[in-house]
Amino acid sequence: MGTRAGVYPAALTLTDAAGQPTPLMVNIRVVSGNYRPETITLLEGRGALLNVAVEDAELTILNRVMARFNPSRYFDGPLGLPAAAAMTSPFGVVRQYNDGTVERVHFGTDFAGVVGSPIFAPAAGRVVLADTLNVRGIATVIDHGWGVFTGYWHQSERYVQVGDEVSPGQVIGTIGDTGRVSGPHLHWELWVNGVPVDPMQWARQSFR
């Protein structure tokens, strides 16, 4: 995100089973994502949640949780969808809030839904965060192993706690309008080794 399209060199180091490192230079091509802009009008009284200090404090919590690496892999095949609802906002769009003076990149996928609609675990995993946050509202993070985490924001109710093991399709909470929102919906995020990626890509194909 934020990198111009083009070809970029990258220096890698491969380490074999004996611990012997091998340097490797590769070229990585970045293509345009053609992400469209969105205009968001927050619910009344939620504008203060655009404060950068509030956002940064919350990201510190999430980064600490998602910095862990679990060598076990709990996911198998494409992920299931977390809600039986229409997708309303994709990953990567640039959002302009209220009067257009504040912009943020959308690092997840939104699903519309009425308050109380079920949220499903897309794969097996272990709950590593279950909290109420300022921006993200009632929130849950699941560790699926191999550095893969999924997050579920703005819930009205949360049915799991830290340490719980979840199975694919298990109801883990309900859609709500808590935190920084324009209305009821589920915001679904997926992080790989600390980097947010498009969760719908993981729902369309299998990664191993």
JSON list of N, CA and C in Angstrom, two decimals, residues 16-46:
[
{"chain": "A", "resi": 16, "resn": "ASP", "atom": "N", "xyz": [19.59, -22.79, 4.89]},
{"chain": "A", "resi": 16, "resn": "ASP", "atom": "CA", "xyz": [19.26, -24.21, 4.76]},
{"chain": "A", "resi": 16, "resn": "ASP", "atom": "C", "xyz": [19.18, -24.87, 6.14]},
{"chain": "A", "resi": 17, "resn": "ALA", "atom": "N", "xyz": [18.89, -26.18, 6.13]},
{"chain": "A", "resi": 17, "resn": "ALA", "atom": "CA", "xyz": [18.69, -26.90, 7.38]},
{"chain": "A", "resi": 17, "resn": "ALA", "atom": "C", "xyz": [19.93, -26.91, 8.26]},
{"chain": "A", "resi": 18, "resn": "ALA", "atom": "N", "xyz": [21.10, -26.75, 7.64]},
{"chain": "A", "resi": 18, "resn": "ALA", "atom": "CA", "xyz": [22.36, -26.74, 8.41]},
{"chain": "A", "resi": 18, "resn": "ALA", "atom": "C", "xyz": [22.70, -25.35, 8.93]},
{"chain": "A", "resi": 19, "resn": "GLY", "atom": "N", "xyz": [21.84, -24.37, 8.61]},
{"chain": "A", "resi": 19, "resn": "GLY", "atom": "CA", "xyz": [22.10, -23.01, 9.07]},
{"chain": "A", "resi": 19, "resn": "GLY", "atom": "C", "xyz": [22.99, -22.20, 8.16]},
{"chain": "A", "resi": 20, "resn": "GLN", "atom": "N", "xyz": [23.25, -22.72, 6.94]},
{"chain": "A", "resi": 20, "resn": "GLN", "atom": "CA", "xyz": [24.13, -22.03, 6.00]},
{"chain": "A", "resi": 20, "resn": "GLN", "atom": "C", "xyz": [23.33, -20.99, 5.21]},
{"chain": "A", "resi": 21, "resn": "PRO", "atom": "N", "xyz": [23.68, -19.69, 5.31]},
{"chain": "A", "resi": 21, "resn": "PRO", "atom": "CA", "xyz": [22.93, -18.66, 4.59]},
{"chain": "A", "resi": 21, "resn": "PRO", "atom": "C", "xyz": [23.39, -18.53, 3.14]},
{"chain": "A", "resi": 22, "resn": "THR", "atom": "N", "xyz": [22.44, -18.22, 2.26]},
{"chain": "A", "resi": 22, "resn": "THR", "atom": "CA", "xyz": [22.74, -17.97, 0.85]},
{"chain": "A", "resi": 22, "resn": "THR", "atom": "C", "xyz": [22.05, -16.68, 0.44]},
{"chain": "A", "resi": 23, "resn": "PRO", "atom": "N", "xyz": [22.80, -15.65, 0.01]},
{"chain": "A", "resi": 23, "resn": "PRO", "atom": "CA", "xyz": [22.17, -14.40, -0.43]},
{"chain": "A", "resi": 23, "resn": "PRO", "atom": "C", "xyz": [21.50, -14.58, -1.79]},
{"chain": "A", "resi": 24, "resn": "LEU", "atom": "N", "xyz": [20.39, -13.87, -1.98]},
{"chain": "A", "resi": 24, "resn": "LEU", "atom": "CA", "xyz": [19.65, -13.96, -3.23]},
{"chain": "A", "resi": 24, "resn": "LEU", "atom": "C", "xyz": [19.05, -12.60, -3.55]},
{"chain": "A", "resi": 25, "resn": "MET", "atom": "N", "xyz": [19.25, -12.13, -4.79]},
{"chain": "A", "resi": 25, "resn": "MET", "atom": "CA", "xyz": [18.64, -10.89, -5.26]},
{"chain": "A", "resi": 25, "resn": "MET", "atom": "C", "xyz": [17.49, -11.22, -6.20]},
{"chain": "A", "resi": 26, "resn": "VAL", "atom": "N", "xyz": [16.33, -10.65, -5.96]},
{"chain": "A", "resi": 26, "resn": "VAL", "atom": "CA", "xyz": [15.18, -10.88, -6.83]},
{"chain": "A", "resi": 26, "resn": "VAL", "atom": "C", "xyz": [14.54, -9.54, -7.16]},
{"chain": "A", "resi": 27, "resn": "ASN", "atom": "N", "xyz": [13.75, -9.51, -8.23]},
{"chain": "A", "resi": 27, "resn": "ASN", "atom": "CA", "xyz": [12.97, -8.34, -8.59]},
{"chain": "A", "resi": 27, "resn": "ASN", "atom": "C", "xyz": [11.51, -8.61, -8.29]},
{"chain": "A", "resi": 28, "resn": "ILE", "atom": "N", "xyz": [10.86, -7.65, -7.65]},
{"chain": "A", "resi": 28, "resn": "ILE", "atom": "CA", "xyz": [9.45, -7.77, -7.30]},
{"chain": "A", "resi": 28, "resn": "ILE", "atom": "C", "xyz": [8.66, -6.72, -8.08]},
{"chain": "A", "resi": 29, "resn": "ARG", "atom": "N", "xyz": [7.66, -7.18, -8.83]},
{"chain": "A", "resi": 29, "resn": "ARG", "atom": "CA", "xyz": [6.83, -6.26, -9.61]},
{"chain": "A", "resi": 29, "resn": "ARG", "atom": "C", "xyz": [5.59, -5.85, -8.81]},
{"chain": "A", "resi": 30, "resn": "VAL", "atom": "N", "xyz": [5.39, -4.56, -8.67]},
{"chain": "A", "resi": 30, "resn": "VAL", "atom": "CA", "xyz": [4.21, -4.00, -8.02]},
{"chain": "A", "resi": 30, "resn": "VAL", "atom": "C", "xyz": [3.29, -3.45, -9.09]},
{"chain": "A", "resi": 31, "resn": "VAL", "atom": "N", "xyz": [2.04, -3.92, -9.12]},
{"chain": "A", "resi": 31, "resn": "VAL", "atom": "CA", "xyz": [1.08, -3.46, -10.12]},
{"chain": "A", "resi": 31, "resn": "VAL", "atom": "C", "xyz": [0.03, -2.58, -9.45]},
{"chain": "A", "resi": 32, "resn": "SER", "atom": "N", "xyz": [-0.62, -1.75, -10.24]},
{"chain": "A", "resi": 32, "resn": "SER", "atom": "CA", "xyz": [-1.63, -0.85, -9.71]},
{"chain": "A", "resi": 32, "resn": "SER", "atom": "C", "xyz": [-2.85, -1.63, -9.23]},
{"chain": "A", "resi": 33, "resn": "GLY", "atom": "N", "xyz": [-3.36, -1.26, -8.06]},
{"chain": "A", "resi": 33, "resn": "GLY", "atom": "CA", "xyz": [-4.54, -1.92, -7.53]},
{"chain": "A", "resi": 33, "resn": "GLY", "atom": "C", "xyz": [-5.84, -1.28, -7.97]},
{"chain": "A", "resi": 34, "resn": "ASN", "atom": "N", "xyz": [-5.77, -0.07, -8.54]},
{"chain": "A", "resi": 34, "resn": "ASN", "atom": "CA", "xyz": [-6.96, 0.66, -8.99]},
{"chain": "A", "resi": 34, "resn": "ASN", "atom": "C", "xyz": [-8.02, 0.77, -7.89]},
{"chain": "A", "resi": 35, "resn": "TYR", "atom": "N", "xyz": [-7.56, 1.14, -6.69]},
{"chain": "A", "resi": 35, "resn": "TYR", "atom": "CA", "xyz": [-8.48, 1.25, -5.57]},
{"chain": "A", "resi": 35, "resn": "TYR", "atom": "C", "xyz": [-9.28, 2.54, -5.68]},
{"chain": "A", "resi": 36, "resn": "ARG", "atom": "N", "xyz": [-10.59, 2.43, -5.54]},
{"chain": "A", "resi": 36, "resn": "ARG", "atom": "CA", "xyz": [-11.46, 3.60, -5.68]},
{"chain": "A", "resi": 36, "resn": "ARG", "atom": "C", "xyz": [-11.62, 4.31, -4.34]},
{"chain": "A", "resi": 37, "resn": "PRO", "atom": "N", "xyz": [-11.92, 5.61, -4.37]},
{"chain": "A", "resi": 37, "resn": "PRO", "atom": "CA", "xyz": [-12.15, 6.34, -3.12]},
{"chain": "A", "resi": 37, "resn": "PRO", "atom": "C", "xyz": [-13.57, 6.13, -2.60]},
{"chain": "A", "resi": 38, "resn": "GLU", "atom": "N", "xyz": [-13.76, 6.33, -1.31]},
{"chain": "A", "resi": 38, "resn": "GLU", "atom": "CA", "xyz": [-15.07, 6.26, -0.69]},
{"chain": "A", "resi": 38, "resn": "GLU", "atom": "C", "xyz": [-15.26, 7.48, 0.22]},
{"chain": "A", "resi": 39, "resn": "THR", "atom": "N", "xyz": [-16.49, 7.92, 0.35]},
{"chain": "A", "resi": 39, "resn": "THR", "atom": "CA", "xyz": [-16.83, 8.97, 1.30]},
{"chain": "A", "resi": 39, "resn": "THR", "atom": "C", "xyz": [-17.63, 8.35, 2.44]},
{"chain": "A", "resi": 40, "resn": "ILE", "atom": "N", "xyz": [-17.16, 8.56, 3.67]},
{"chain": "A", "resi": 40, "resn": "ILE", "atom": "CA", "xyz": [-17.78, 7.95, 4.85]},
{"chain": "A", "resi": 40, "resn": "ILE", "atom": "C", "xyz": [-18.30, 9.04, 5.77]},
{"chain": "A", "resi": 41, "resn": "THR", "atom": "N", "xyz": [-19.56, 8.94, 6.16]},
{"chain": "A", "resi": 41, "resn": "THR", "atom": "CA", "xyz": [-20.14, 9.83, 7.17]},
{"chain": "A", "resi": 41, "resn": "THR", "atom": "C", "xyz": [-20.36, 9.03, 8.44]},
{"chain": "A", "resi": 42, "resn": "LEU", "atom": "N", "xyz": [-19.59, 9.35, 9.47]},
{"chain": "A", "resi": 42, "resn": "LEU", "atom": "CA", "xyz": [-19.66, 8.61, 10.72]},
{"chain": "A", "resi": 42, "resn": "LEU", "atom": "C", "xyz": [-20.96, 8.89, 11.47]},
{"chain": "A", "resi": 43, "resn": "LEU", "atom": "N", "xyz": [-21.35, 7.94, 12.31]},
{"chain": "A", "resi": 43, "resn": "LEU", "atom": "CA", "xyz": [-22.49, 8.18, 13.19]},
{"chain": "A", "resi": 43, "resn": "LEU", "atom": "C", "xyz": [-22.19, 9.36, 14.11]},
{"chain": "A", "resi": 44, "resn": "GLU", "atom": "N", "xyz": [-23.22, 10.03, 14.53]},
{"chain": "A", "resi": 44, "resn": "GLU", "atom": "CA", "xyz": [-23.07, 11.22, 15.37]},
{"chain": "A", "resi": 44, "resn": "GLU", "atom": "C", "xyz": [-22.27, 10.90, 16.63]},
{"chain": "A", "resi": 45, "resn": "GLY", "atom": "N", "xyz": [-21.30, 11.77, 16.93]},
{"chain": "A", "resi": 45, "resn": "GLY", "atom": "CA", "xyz": [-20.50, 11.61, 18.13]},
{"chain": "A", "resi": 45, "resn": "GLY", "atom": "C", "xyz": [-19.28, 10.73, 17.97]},
{"chain": "A", "resi": 46, "resn": "ARG", "atom": "N", "xyz": [-19.03, 10.20, 16.75]},
{"chain": "A", "resi": 46, "resn": "ARG", "atom": "CA", "xyz": [-17.89, 9.30, 16.56]},
{"chain": "A", "resi": 46, "resn": "ARG", "atom": "C", "xyz": [-16.68, 10.00, 15.92]}
]
